[in-house]
mmCIF file of C-alpha atoms and ligand atoms in Angstrom:
data_model
loop_
_atom_site.group_PDB
_atom_site.id
_atom_site.type_symbol
_atom_site.label_atom_id
_atom_site.label_comp_id
_atom_site.label_asym_id
_atom_site.label_seq_id
_atom_site.Cartn_x
_atom_site.Cartn_y
_atom_site.Cartn_z
ATOM 1 C CA MET A 1 114.824 122.323 92.743
ATOM 2 C CA PRO A 2 113.332 120.362 96.136
ATOM 3 C CA ASP A 3 114.857 121.770 99.574
ATOM 4 C CA SER A 4 118.563 119.670 99.354
ATOM 5 C CA HIS A 5 118.443 118.824 103.232
ATOM 6 C CA LEU A 6 115.144 117.827 102.959
ATOM 7 C CA PRO A 7 115.320 114.245 103.063
ATOM 8 C CA ARG A 8 117.931 114.286 105.926
ATOM 9 C CA LYS A 9 115.027 116.837 107.606
ATOM 10 C CA LEU A 10 112.573 114.553 106.770
ATOM 11 C CA LEU A 11 114.548 110.831 107.823
ATOM 12 C CA GLN A 12 115.603 112.804 111.856
ATOM 13 C CA LEU A 13 111.771 113.699 112.233
ATOM 14 C CA LEU A 14 110.896 109.742 110.824
ATOM 15 C CA LYS A 15 113.721 108.322 113.673
ATOM 16 C CA LEU A 16 111.216 110.568 116.785
ATOM 17 C CA HIS A 17 107.580 108.647 115.197
ATOM 18 C CA LEU A 18 109.848 104.972 115.659
ATOM 19 C CA PRO A 19 108.303 103.980 118.832
ATOM 20 C CA GLN A 20 104.275 105.269 117.616
ATOM 21 C CA MET A 21 105.164 103.770 114.828
ATOM 22 C CA LEU A 22 105.909 100.303 116.385
ATOM 23 C CA ALA A 23 102.658 100.592 118.208
ATOM 24 C CA THR A 24 100.467 101.897 115.390
ATOM 25 C CA LEU A 25 102.194 98.213 113.536
ATOM 26 C CA ARG A 26 101.038 96.025 116.632
ATOM 27 C CA ARG A 27 97.482 97.486 115.868
ATOM 28 C CA PHE A 28 97.492 96.698 111.965
ATOM 29 C CA VAL A 29 98.658 93.077 112.809
ATOM 30 C CA THR A 30 97.160 92.261 115.812
ATOM 31 C CA ALA A 31 93.958 93.348 113.468
ATOM 32 C CA GLU A 32 93.802 89.875 111.415
ATOM 33 C CA SER A 33 93.069 90.224 108.301
ATOM 34 C CA PRO A 34 92.595 87.464 105.789
ATOM 35 C CA SER A 35 91.488 88.422 101.519
ATOM 36 C CA LEU A 36 88.441 85.809 102.524
ATOM 37 C CA GLU A 37 87.067 86.571 105.588
ATOM 38 C CA LYS A 38 85.167 89.692 105.146
ATOM 39 C CA ALA A 39 83.804 89.917 108.738
ATOM 40 C CA ALA A 40 87.807 90.345 109.771
ATOM 41 C CA ALA A 41 89.345 92.348 107.082
ATOM 42 C CA ASP A 42 86.367 95.198 107.710
ATOM 43 C CA ARG A 43 87.232 95.543 111.563
ATOM 44 C CA CYS A 44 90.964 95.705 110.670
ATOM 45 C CA CYS A 45 90.053 97.871 107.706
ATOM 46 C CA ALA A 46 88.054 99.988 110.470
ATOM 47 C CA ILE A 47 91.279 99.886 112.577
ATOM 48 C CA ILE A 48 93.339 100.967 109.810
ATOM 49 C CA ALA A 49 90.778 103.835 108.885
ATOM 50 C CA GLU A 50 90.753 105.324 111.951
ATOM 51 C CA ALA A 51 94.707 105.783 112.557
ATOM 52 C CA TRP A 52 94.927 107.618 109.596
ATOM 53 C CA ASN A 53 91.230 110.121 110.119
ATOM 54 C CA LYS A 54 94.135 111.076 112.439
ATOM 55 C CA HIS A 55 95.680 113.016 110.465
ATOM 56 C CA GLY A 56 92.904 115.664 109.443
ATOM 57 C CA ALA A 57 93.327 113.792 105.489
ATOM 58 C CA ARG A 58 89.950 112.878 103.986
ATOM 59 C CA VAL A 59 89.299 109.053 104.413
ATOM 60 C CA GLU A 60 86.896 107.441 102.307
ATOM 61 C CA ARG A 61 85.654 103.827 102.578
ATOM 62 C CA ILE A 62 85.038 101.978 100.025
ATOM 63 C CA ALA A 63 82.129 99.175 100.802
ATOM 64 C CA GLN A 64 83.450 95.420 99.433
ATOM 65 C CA LYS A 65 80.104 92.578 98.982
ATOM 66 C CA HIS A 66 82.460 89.488 99.399
ATOM 67 C CA ARG A 67 85.865 91.254 100.103
ATOM 68 C CA GLY A 68 86.935 93.913 102.970
ATOM 69 C CA ASP A 69 86.111 96.890 102.568
ATOM 70 C CA LEU A 70 88.597 99.796 100.354
ATOM 71 C CA LEU A 71 90.599 102.484 101.813
ATOM 72 C CA ARG A 72 91.276 105.279 100.116
ATOM 73 C CA ILE A 73 92.894 109.185 100.948
ATOM 74 C CA SER A 74 93.307 112.235 99.526
ATOM 75 C CA HIS A 75 95.574 114.998 100.682
ATOM 76 C CA GLU A 76 96.312 118.149 98.865
ATOM 77 C CA SER A 77 98.684 121.007 100.665
ATOM 78 C CA ARG A 78 96.499 124.011 101.074
ATOM 79 C CA LYS A 79 98.823 126.239 100.223
ATOM 80 C CA THR A 80 99.137 125.013 96.592
ATOM 81 C CA ARG A 81 96.575 123.566 93.291
ATOM 82 C CA PRO A 82 97.846 120.224 93.229
ATOM 83 C CA THR A 83 99.339 119.608 89.525
ATOM 84 C CA GLY A 84 98.883 116.438 89.711
ATOM 85 C CA GLN A 85 98.647 113.028 91.763
ATOM 86 C CA LEU A 86 100.566 110.259 92.443
ATOM 87 C CA LEU A 87 99.713 106.695 93.553
ATOM 88 C CA VAL A 88 100.377 105.525 97.141
ATOM 89 C CA LEU A 89 98.910 101.528 97.106
ATOM 90 C CA GLY A 90 99.414 98.719 98.734
ATOM 91 C CA HIS A 91 96.833 95.983 100.245
ATOM 92 C CA TYR A 92 96.324 95.357 103.320
ATOM 93 C CA ASP A 93 94.971 91.958 103.534
ATOM 94 C CA THR A 94 97.090 88.940 104.314
ATOM 95 C CA VAL A 95 97.794 84.871 103.667
ATOM 96 C CA TYR A 96 96.540 83.949 106.857
ATOM 97 C CA SER A 97 93.915 82.517 108.178
ATOM 98 C CA THR A 98 92.321 84.347 111.391
ATOM 99 C CA GLY A 99 93.470 82.731 114.403
ATOM 100 C CA ALA A 100 97.282 82.462 112.629
ATOM 101 C CA LEU A 101 98.528 85.080 115.486
ATOM 102 C CA ALA A 102 98.044 82.687 118.148
ATOM 103 C CA ARG A 103 100.486 80.659 116.972
ATOM 104 C CA MET A 104 102.799 83.274 115.894
ATOM 105 C CA PRO A 105 102.053 85.930 118.069
ATOM 106 C CA PHE A 106 102.820 90.624 117.115
ATOM 107 C CA ARG A 107 106.089 90.150 119.280
ATOM 108 C CA VAL A 108 109.885 92.021 119.095
ATOM 109 C CA ALA A 109 112.739 90.404 119.409
ATOM 110 C CA GLY A 110 116.139 91.235 118.465
ATOM 111 C CA GLY A 111 115.702 94.711 116.758
ATOM 112 C CA LYS A 112 113.128 92.817 114.518
ATOM 113 C CA ALA A 113 108.849 92.841 114.509
ATOM 114 C CA TYR A 114 106.993 89.505 113.924
ATOM 115 C CA GLY A 115 103.762 88.767 112.879
ATOM 116 C CA PRO A 116 100.860 88.004 109.777
ATOM 117 C CA GLY A 117 101.543 90.461 107.588
ATOM 118 C CA THR A 118 104.441 92.704 108.923
ATOM 119 C CA PHE A 119 107.022 92.798 106.185
ATOM 120 C CA ASP A 120 103.780 92.715 103.434
ATOM 121 C CA MET A 121 102.516 94.149 103.738
ATOM 122 C CA LYS A 122 101.100 96.907 107.097
ATOM 123 C CA ALA A 123 103.988 98.197 107.725
ATOM 124 C CA GLY A 124 103.986 99.378 104.559
ATOM 125 C CA ILE A 125 100.850 100.931 105.533
ATOM 126 C CA VAL A 126 102.519 102.560 108.955
ATOM 127 C CA GLN A 127 104.634 104.024 106.800
ATOM 128 C CA ALA A 128 103.175 105.877 104.608
ATOM 129 C CA LEU A 129 100.916 107.103 107.569
ATOM 130 C CA PHE A 130 104.310 107.772 108.979
ATOM 131 C CA ALA A 131 105.398 109.556 106.092
ATOM 132 C CA LEU A 132 102.387 111.972 104.949
ATOM 133 C CA GLU A 133 102.561 113.234 108.793
ATOM 134 C CA ALA A 134 106.150 113.506 108.469
ATOM 135 C CA LEU A 135 105.101 115.582 104.759
ATOM 136 C CA GLN A 136 102.511 117.190 106.693
ATOM 137 C CA GLN A 137 104.358 118.437 110.333
ATOM 138 C CA SER A 138 106.823 119.537 107.174
ATOM 139 C CA GLU A 139 105.079 122.353 106.212
ATOM 140 C CA ILE A 140 105.934 121.433 102.534
ATOM 141 C CA SER A 141 103.667 122.602 100.796
ATOM 142 C CA LEU A 142 103.169 119.279 97.495
ATOM 143 C CA PRO A 143 102.871 120.322 94.154
ATOM 144 C CA LYS A 144 100.508 117.024 93.558
ATOM 145 C CA ARG A 145 98.197 115.488 94.790
ATOM 146 C CA LEU A 146 98.677 112.464 97.030
ATOM 147 C CA VAL A 147 96.198 109.562 97.160
ATOM 148 C CA PHE A 148 96.798 106.140 99.043
ATOM 149 C CA LEU A 149 94.596 103.522 98.183
ATOM 150 C CA TRP A 150 94.511 100.559 101.025
ATOM 151 C CA THR A 151 93.387 97.124 98.870
ATOM 152 C CA SER A 152 91.943 93.879 100.846
ATOM 153 C CA ASP A 153 92.281 91.742 98.149
ATOM 154 C CA GLU A 154 95.329 91.660 96.310
ATOM 155 C CA GLU A 155 97.059 88.045 97.842
ATOM 156 C CA ILE A 156 94.143 86.597 96.355
ATOM 157 C CA GLY A 157 94.562 87.817 92.202
ATOM 158 C CA SER A 158 93.372 91.608 92.751
ATOM 159 C CA GLU A 159 89.872 90.435 91.055
ATOM 160 C CA ALA A 160 87.422 93.487 93.376
ATOM 161 C CA ALA A 161 89.639 95.713 93.788
ATOM 162 C CA ARG A 162 92.005 96.264 90.519
ATOM 163 C CA LYS A 163 89.084 98.876 88.707
ATOM 164 C CA PHE A 164 89.747 100.716 91.541
ATOM 165 C CA PHE A 165 93.594 101.079 91.954
ATOM 166 C CA GLU A 166 93.063 100.657 88.199
ATOM 167 C CA THR A 167 91.294 103.553 87.956
ATOM 168 C CA GLU A 168 93.302 106.312 90.319
ATOM 169 C CA ALA A 169 96.548 104.854 88.311
ATOM 170 C CA ARG A 170 94.871 106.351 85.519
ATOM 171 C CA ARG A 171 94.789 110.327 86.878
ATOM 172 C CA SER A 172 98.534 109.859 88.512
ATOM 173 C CA ASP A 173 101.392 110.696 86.619
ATOM 174 C CA ALA A 174 102.821 107.684 89.169
ATOM 175 C CA VAL A 175 103.092 105.092 90.985
ATOM 176 C CA PHE A 176 104.490 104.102 94.333
ATOM 177 C CA VAL A 177 103.345 100.350 95.875
ATOM 178 C CA LEU A 178 104.307 99.766 99.060
ATOM 179 C CA GLU A 179 105.083 96.050 98.749
ATOM 180 C CA PRO A 180 108.097 94.293 100.671
ATOM 181 C CA SER A 181 111.048 95.261 99.438
ATOM 182 C CA PHE A 182 114.212 91.789 98.980
ATOM 183 C CA GLY A 183 116.582 90.957 101.280
ATOM 184 C CA PRO A 184 117.991 92.458 104.586
ATOM 185 C CA ARG A 185 120.096 95.408 101.909
ATOM 186 C CA GLY A 186 116.018 95.846 101.580
ATOM 187 C CA LEU A 187 116.145 96.268 97.358
ATOM 188 C CA LEU A 188 113.736 97.952 95.261
ATOM 189 C CA LYS A 189 111.685 95.994 93.138
ATOM 190 C CA THR A 190 112.237 98.007 89.435
ATOM 191 C CA ALA A 191 111.195 94.962 87.268
ATOM 192 C CA ARG A 192 108.452 92.107 87.631
ATOM 193 C CA LYS A 193 107.636 89.400 86.420
ATOM 194 C CA GLY A 194 104.058 88.827 84.282
ATOM 195 C CA VAL A 195 101.874 85.592 85.585
ATOM 196 C CA GLY A 196 99.752 83.075 83.659
ATOM 197 C CA GLU A 197 98.346 80.070 84.446
ATOM 198 C CA ALA A 198 97.249 77.590 81.120
ATOM 199 C CA GLU A 199 95.978 74.481 81.541
ATOM 200 C CA LEU A 200 96.345 71.970 78.436
ATOM 201 C CA THR A 201 93.959 68.757 78.196
ATOM 202 C CA VAL A 202 94.583 66.515 75.570
ATOM 203 C CA HIS A 203 91.522 64.549 73.540
ATOM 204 C CA GLY A 204 92.440 60.976 73.141
ATOM 205 C CA ARG A 205 90.330 58.031 71.720
ATOM 206 C CA ALA A 206 90.123 55.344 74.736
ATOM 207 C CA SER A 207 90.315 51.309 73.760
ATOM 208 C CA HIS A 208 91.855 47.409 74.475
ATOM 209 C CA ALA A 209 95.504 48.089 75.490
ATOM 210 C CA GLY A 210 95.241 44.756 74.231
ATOM 211 C CA LEU A 211 92.418 43.433 72.303
ATOM 212 C CA ALA A 212 91.935 46.758 70.286
ATOM 213 C CA PRO A 213 95.766 48.667 70.274
ATOM 214 C CA GLN A 214 94.983 50.153 66.680
ATOM 215 C CA GLU A 215 91.463 51.581 67.904
ATOM 216 C CA GLY A 216 93.033 53.565 70.973
ATOM 217 C CA VAL A 217 94.379 57.704 70.752
ATOM 218 C CA ASN A 218 96.738 57.227 73.754
ATOM 219 C CA ALA A 219 96.124 61.257 75.696
ATOM 220 C CA ILE A 220 98.830 60.609 78.162
ATOM 221 C CA HIS A 221 101.158 59.916 75.619
ATOM 222 C CA GLU A 222 100.455 62.890 73.063
ATOM 223 C CA LEU A 223 100.839 65.181 76.463
ATOM 224 C CA ALA A 224 104.196 64.183 77.360
ATOM 225 C CA ARG A 225 105.405 65.310 73.572
ATOM 226 C CA GLN A 226 103.515 68.045 74.049
ATOM 227 C CA LEU A 227 105.098 69.276 77.276
ATOM 228 C CA ALA A 228 108.895 67.661 76.223
ATOM 229 C CA ARG A 229 108.040 70.432 73.307
ATOM 230 C CA ILE A 230 106.160 72.867 75.509
ATOM 231 C CA GLU A 231 109.362 72.120 78.027
ATOM 232 C CA ARG A 232 112.258 73.443 75.364
ATOM 233 C CA TRP A 233 110.367 76.650 74.820
ATOM 234 C CA ASN A 234 112.424 78.277 78.767
ATOM 235 C CA ASP A 235 114.502 80.622 78.623
ATOM 236 C CA LEU A 236 116.645 81.456 82.058
ATOM 237 C CA ARG A 237 118.433 84.344 80.925
ATOM 238 C CA ARG A 238 115.334 86.127 78.992
ATOM 239 C CA GLY A 239 113.227 85.486 82.338
ATOM 240 C CA VAL A 240 110.448 83.127 80.619
ATOM 241 C CA THR A 241 109.937 80.276 82.173
ATOM 242 C CA ILE A 242 107.212 77.708 81.426
ATOM 243 C CA ASN A 243 106.320 74.777 84.413
ATOM 244 C CA ALA A 244 104.227 72.682 84.072
ATOM 245 C CA GLY A 245 103.378 71.960 88.179
ATOM 246 C CA VAL A 246 99.612 68.940 87.980
ATOM 247 C CA ILE A 247 99.210 66.733 85.575
ATOM 248 C CA GLU A 248 96.343 64.115 85.439
ATOM 249 C CA GLY A 249 95.230 61.912 82.983
ATOM 250 C CA GLY A 250 94.475 57.924 82.180
ATOM 251 C CA THR A 251 92.329 55.842 84.201
ATOM 252 C CA ARG A 252 94.673 52.032 84.424
ATOM 253 C CA THR A 253 97.136 50.174 82.436
ATOM 254 C CA ASN A 254 94.715 48.132 80.061
ATOM 255 C CA VAL A 255 92.888 50.938 78.963
ATOM 256 C CA ILE A 256 94.199 53.479 76.504
ATOM 257 C CA PRO A 257 93.818 57.029 77.776
ATOM 258 C CA GLU A 258 90.892 58.559 76.713
ATOM 259 C CA THR A 259 92.063 62.725 78.160
ATOM 260 C CA ALA A 260 94.680 63.708 80.121
ATOM 261 C CA ARG A 261 95.737 67.524 81.297
ATOM 262 C CA ALA A 262 98.830 69.249 82.281
ATOM 263 C CA LEU A 263 98.447 73.201 84.134
ATOM 264 C CA LEU A 264 101.306 74.899 83.504
ATOM 265 C CA ASP A 265 102.775 78.178 85.687
ATOM 266 C CA LEU A 266 104.228 81.095 82.824
ATOM 267 C CA ARG A 267 106.157 83.420 83.215
ATOM 268 C CA ALA A 268 107.809 86.251 80.980
ATOM 269 C CA LEU A 269 109.879 89.618 81.918
ATOM 270 C CA ARG A 270 108.911 90.942 78.630
ATOM 271 C CA VAL A 271 105.579 92.242 77.472
ATOM 272 C CA SER A 272 106.624 90.757 74.419
ATOM 273 C CA ASP A 273 107.739 87.734 75.600
ATOM 274 C CA MET A 274 104.892 87.377 77.094
ATOM 275 C CA ARG A 275 102.759 88.149 73.771
ATOM 276 C CA SER A 276 104.641 84.913 72.105
ATOM 277 C CA LEU A 277 104.365 82.996 74.428
ATOM 278 C CA GLU A 278 100.197 82.796 74.518
ATOM 279 C CA ARG A 279 100.827 83.170 70.196
ATOM 280 C CA ARG A 280 102.406 79.550 70.906
ATOM 281 C CA LEU A 281 100.911 78.105 72.929
ATOM 282 C CA HIS A 282 97.798 78.129 71.508
ATOM 283 C CA ALA A 283 99.558 76.987 68.467
ATOM 284 C CA LEU A 284 100.049 74.041 69.411
ATOM 285 C CA ARG A 285 99.205 71.004 67.455
ATOM 286 C CA PRO A 286 98.798 67.126 68.758
ATOM 287 C CA PHE A 287 101.406 64.749 67.280
ATOM 288 C CA HIS A 288 99.210 62.163 67.253
ATOM 289 C CA ARG A 289 96.332 61.945 64.401
ATOM 290 C CA GLY A 290 93.230 61.037 65.655
ATOM 291 C CA ALA A 291 94.084 63.136 69.235
ATOM 292 C CA ARG A 292 93.167 66.962 69.614
ATOM 293 C CA LEU A 293 94.408 69.499 72.043
ATOM 294 C CA GLU A 294 92.760 71.661 74.160
ATOM 295 C CA ILE A 295 94.476 74.632 75.509
ATOM 296 C CA SER A 296 92.408 78.173 77.899
ATOM 297 C CA GLY A 297 94.193 80.633 80.401
ATOM 298 C CA GLY A 298 97.012 82.665 79.905
ATOM 299 C CA PHE A 299 98.478 85.865 81.810
ATOM 300 C CA GLY A 300 96.685 87.348 84.542
ATOM 301 C CA ARG A 301 99.381 89.791 85.145
ATOM 302 C CA PRO A 302 101.526 90.994 82.478
ATOM 303 C CA PRO A 303 105.430 92.486 82.797
ATOM 304 C CA LEU A 304 106.975 94.824 85.037
ATOM 305 C CA GLU A 305 109.234 95.644 82.538
ATOM 306 C CA ARG A 306 112.390 97.573 84.214
ATOM 307 C CA LYS A 307 111.792 100.791 81.475
ATOM 308 C CA MET A 308 108.286 101.443 83.784
ATOM 309 C CA SER A 309 110.176 101.908 86.461
ATOM 310 C CA ALA A 310 114.120 103.179 86.164
ATOM 311 C CA THR A 311 113.240 107.185 86.406
ATOM 312 C CA LEU A 312 111.874 106.837 89.507
ATOM 313 C CA PHE A 313 114.383 104.367 90.705
ATOM 314 C CA ALA A 314 116.967 106.510 89.743
ATOM 315 C CA ARG A 315 114.564 108.985 91.671
ATOM 316 C CA ALA A 316 114.509 107.403 94.946
ATOM 317 C CA LYS A 317 118.034 106.705 94.714
ATOM 318 C CA SER A 318 119.859 110.003 94.729
ATOM 319 C CA LEU A 319 117.541 111.240 97.717
ATOM 320 C CA ALA A 320 118.527 107.616 99.803
ATOM 321 C CA ASN A 321 121.993 108.806 98.780
ATOM 322 C CA GLN A 322 120.954 111.841 100.448
ATOM 323 C CA MET A 323 120.200 110.580 104.033
ATOM 324 C CA ASN A 324 123.488 108.818 103.262
ATOM 325 C CA LEU A 325 121.907 105.507 102.424
ATOM 326 C CA THR A 326 122.822 103.635 99.650
ATOM 327 C CA LEU A 327 119.293 102.150 97.339
ATOM 328 C CA GLY A 328 119.414 98.672 95.406
ATOM 329 C CA GLU A 329 116.636 97.045 92.618
ATOM 330 C CA CYS A 330 116.055 93.765 91.360
ATOM 331 C CA THR A 331 113.713 91.293 89.209
ATOM 332 C CA ALA A 332 111.151 90.402 91.316
ATOM 333 C CA GLY A 333 110.130 86.910 89.944
ATOM 334 C CA GLY A 334 106.329 86.537 91.557
ATOM 335 C CA GLY A 335 103.588 89.482 90.410
ATOM 336 C CA SER A 336 101.971 92.527 92.583
ATOM 337 C CA ASP A 337 98.972 94.500 91.493
ATOM 338 C CA GLY A 338 102.207 96.901 90.558
ATOM 339 C CA ASN A 339 101.983 94.899 87.328
ATOM 340 C CA PHE A 340 98.772 95.912 86.520
ATOM 341 C CA THR A 341 99.824 99.390 87.074
ATOM 342 C CA ALA A 342 102.816 99.171 84.483
ATOM 343 C CA ALA A 343 100.477 97.677 82.327
ATOM 344 C CA LEU A 344 99.232 101.167 82.145
ATOM 345 C CA GLY A 345 101.641 103.244 81.375
ATOM 346 C CA ILE A 346 101.832 104.306 84.567
ATOM 347 C CA PRO A 347 105.701 104.935 85.408
ATOM 348 C CA THR A 348 105.671 102.889 88.697
ATOM 349 C CA LEU A 349 107.613 102.060 91.639
ATOM 350 C CA ASP A 350 107.458 99.104 93.393
ATOM 351 C CA GLY A 351 109.233 97.371 96.918
ATOM 352 C CA LEU A 352 108.976 100.574 99.049
ATOM 353 C CA GLY A 353 107.458 99.149 101.617
ATOM 354 C CA ALA A 354 108.945 97.320 104.244
ATOM 355 C CA VAL A 355 113.340 95.716 105.166
ATOM 356 C CA GLY A 356 112.377 92.134 106.777
ATOM 357 C CA ASP A 357 112.133 88.258 105.801
ATOM 358 C CA GLY A 358 109.780 85.476 105.752
ATOM 359 C CA ALA A 359 106.505 86.373 104.009
ATOM 360 C CA HIS A 360 103.600 84.155 103.332
ATOM 361 C CA SER A 361 105.171 81.990 106.565
ATOM 362 C CA SER A 362 105.710 81.591 110.952
ATOM 363 C CA ARG A 363 108.560 83.660 110.364
ATOM 364 C CA GLU A 364 107.095 86.618 108.463
ATOM 365 C CA HIS A 365 109.250 89.859 110.663
ATOM 366 C CA ILE A 366 110.280 93.437 109.734
ATOM 367 C CA LEU A 367 114.327 95.461 110.241
ATOM 368 C CA ILE A 368 112.461 97.913 112.759
ATOM 369 C CA ASN A 369 115.199 100.417 112.179
ATOM 370 C CA ALA A 370 114.373 100.632 108.764
ATOM 371 C CA MET A 371 110.399 101.465 108.776
ATOM 372 C CA PRO A 372 111.490 105.244 109.828
ATOM 373 C CA GLN A 373 114.421 105.138 106.878
ATOM 374 C CA ARG A 374 112.437 103.224 104.219
ATOM 375 C CA ALA A 375 109.247 106.051 105.502
ATOM 376 C CA ALA A 376 111.470 109.556 104.598
ATOM 377 C CA LEU A 377 112.550 108.135 101.495
ATOM 378 C CA LEU A 378 108.328 107.642 100.156
ATOM 379 C CA ALA A 379 108.656 110.946 101.932
ATOM 380 C CA ALA A 380 110.900 112.490 99.814
ATOM 381 C CA LEU A 381 109.141 111.028 96.475
ATOM 382 C CA LEU A 382 105.946 111.996 97.029
ATOM 383 C CA ALA A 383 107.634 115.718 97.998
ATOM 384 C CA SER A 384 110.263 115.140 94.482
ATOM 385 C CA LEU A 385 108.136 114.919 91.355
HETATM 386 ZN ZN1 ZN B 1 101.668 91.843 99.287
#
C-alpha cells in the first residue's frame, strides 16, 4: 500500500521549487525550437539535456538527420530491480519559426508565464524534470523503471520520432503524455479523436458547354453530389466529422470541367467508426455515367479511446484528491502522440502537462501556480504504479 501522505509531501516539496521551475522554463523557452529548423532545435535539445544531466539520470541523445535530436532519459531505483517500465512522453518542438521570441518574448505577468512553447509543451518537460527530482529527494523506491522521451517533430506529425516512442511504449505498462491540459481547470485528455485527411478526385470528360454538352462529363457536378452524400456521414453525437476543407476544379465557364477535387478532414472517436469511414470513402461510386473517382488518404492518427485511459485517470483523480485538488477530464478533437501509444494497446493518459491557454498563438501562456501541482501529480502517479 503506497504512503497516502506521499502526494501531499511531494506537493509541499515541489512548491518550494517553484522559482527554479520558472527559471528552467525560461531557459527552455528562450531556446527556440521549431520542428523544421534542426540547428535551432538541437541547441534547445542540448539545454534540456543539460538540465536533466544534473539529476543523475541516464541521459541519451538520439541523433536525427533532419529533425532535432531526441532525448531519452531513464531512471531506476537503486534499491530494487524494476518490475516494468513507465513512459513519460512529450515533445520540445514548437510551431513557431525562429524569431518569434522577439515578437512574443518570455515574460511573467499576473501569475502567468508567456512565450512560444510555454504551454505546448515546454512547461510539461519542466514539470517532469522536477517530478523526478522530488521523487529522488523523497527517496521513494520506485517499483518501475522510468523512461522520459522528448521528441522533436510532434507538431508536424511525428514521422521521425514515431518508431522510437512506439518501441519504448511497447516495453511500458503505461504512457503519460505531457501535452497541455484543457481549460483553466486543467482537464486531462482521456479521449482524443483520430485524425485523418483524404483526397477525392473526380475525373470527367471535357467538352464545349454550348456546342457539345452531350459529350462532356462534368467533374464539378459529380463532385458536388459526392460531397452532398459525404456530408450526411457527419455524426456529431458519436464524434464523427468529415469536413471538405478545400475544393478545386474547372477552367472556364464554357468548358465542361474534366477534373475536380476535394480535400477532406476526417475525425472519429472510435476505432470502429474510423474504419467504417475509411471503408465508405473507398466504396464511393460515381453518380454520372462516364465519371471516375479516385480516393486516397485516410486516418493518420487513430483515436485514443477513453477505455485506454480510464484506469489511469481514476488513479490520477484519487491522487489529486489526496492533495486536495479536483481533477476533471475531457475529450480532445485533435490528436497527439498518445493516439499512437494507445493504439498499440498501452494504457495512455494525456494532457498531464501544464495548465494554461493560447497554444499555437501569441497569447500562449501557462498558469505558474499550477506547475508544482501538476509536477506532484505526475510524481505521485509514477510512484504509485
Ligand atoms: Zn503539443
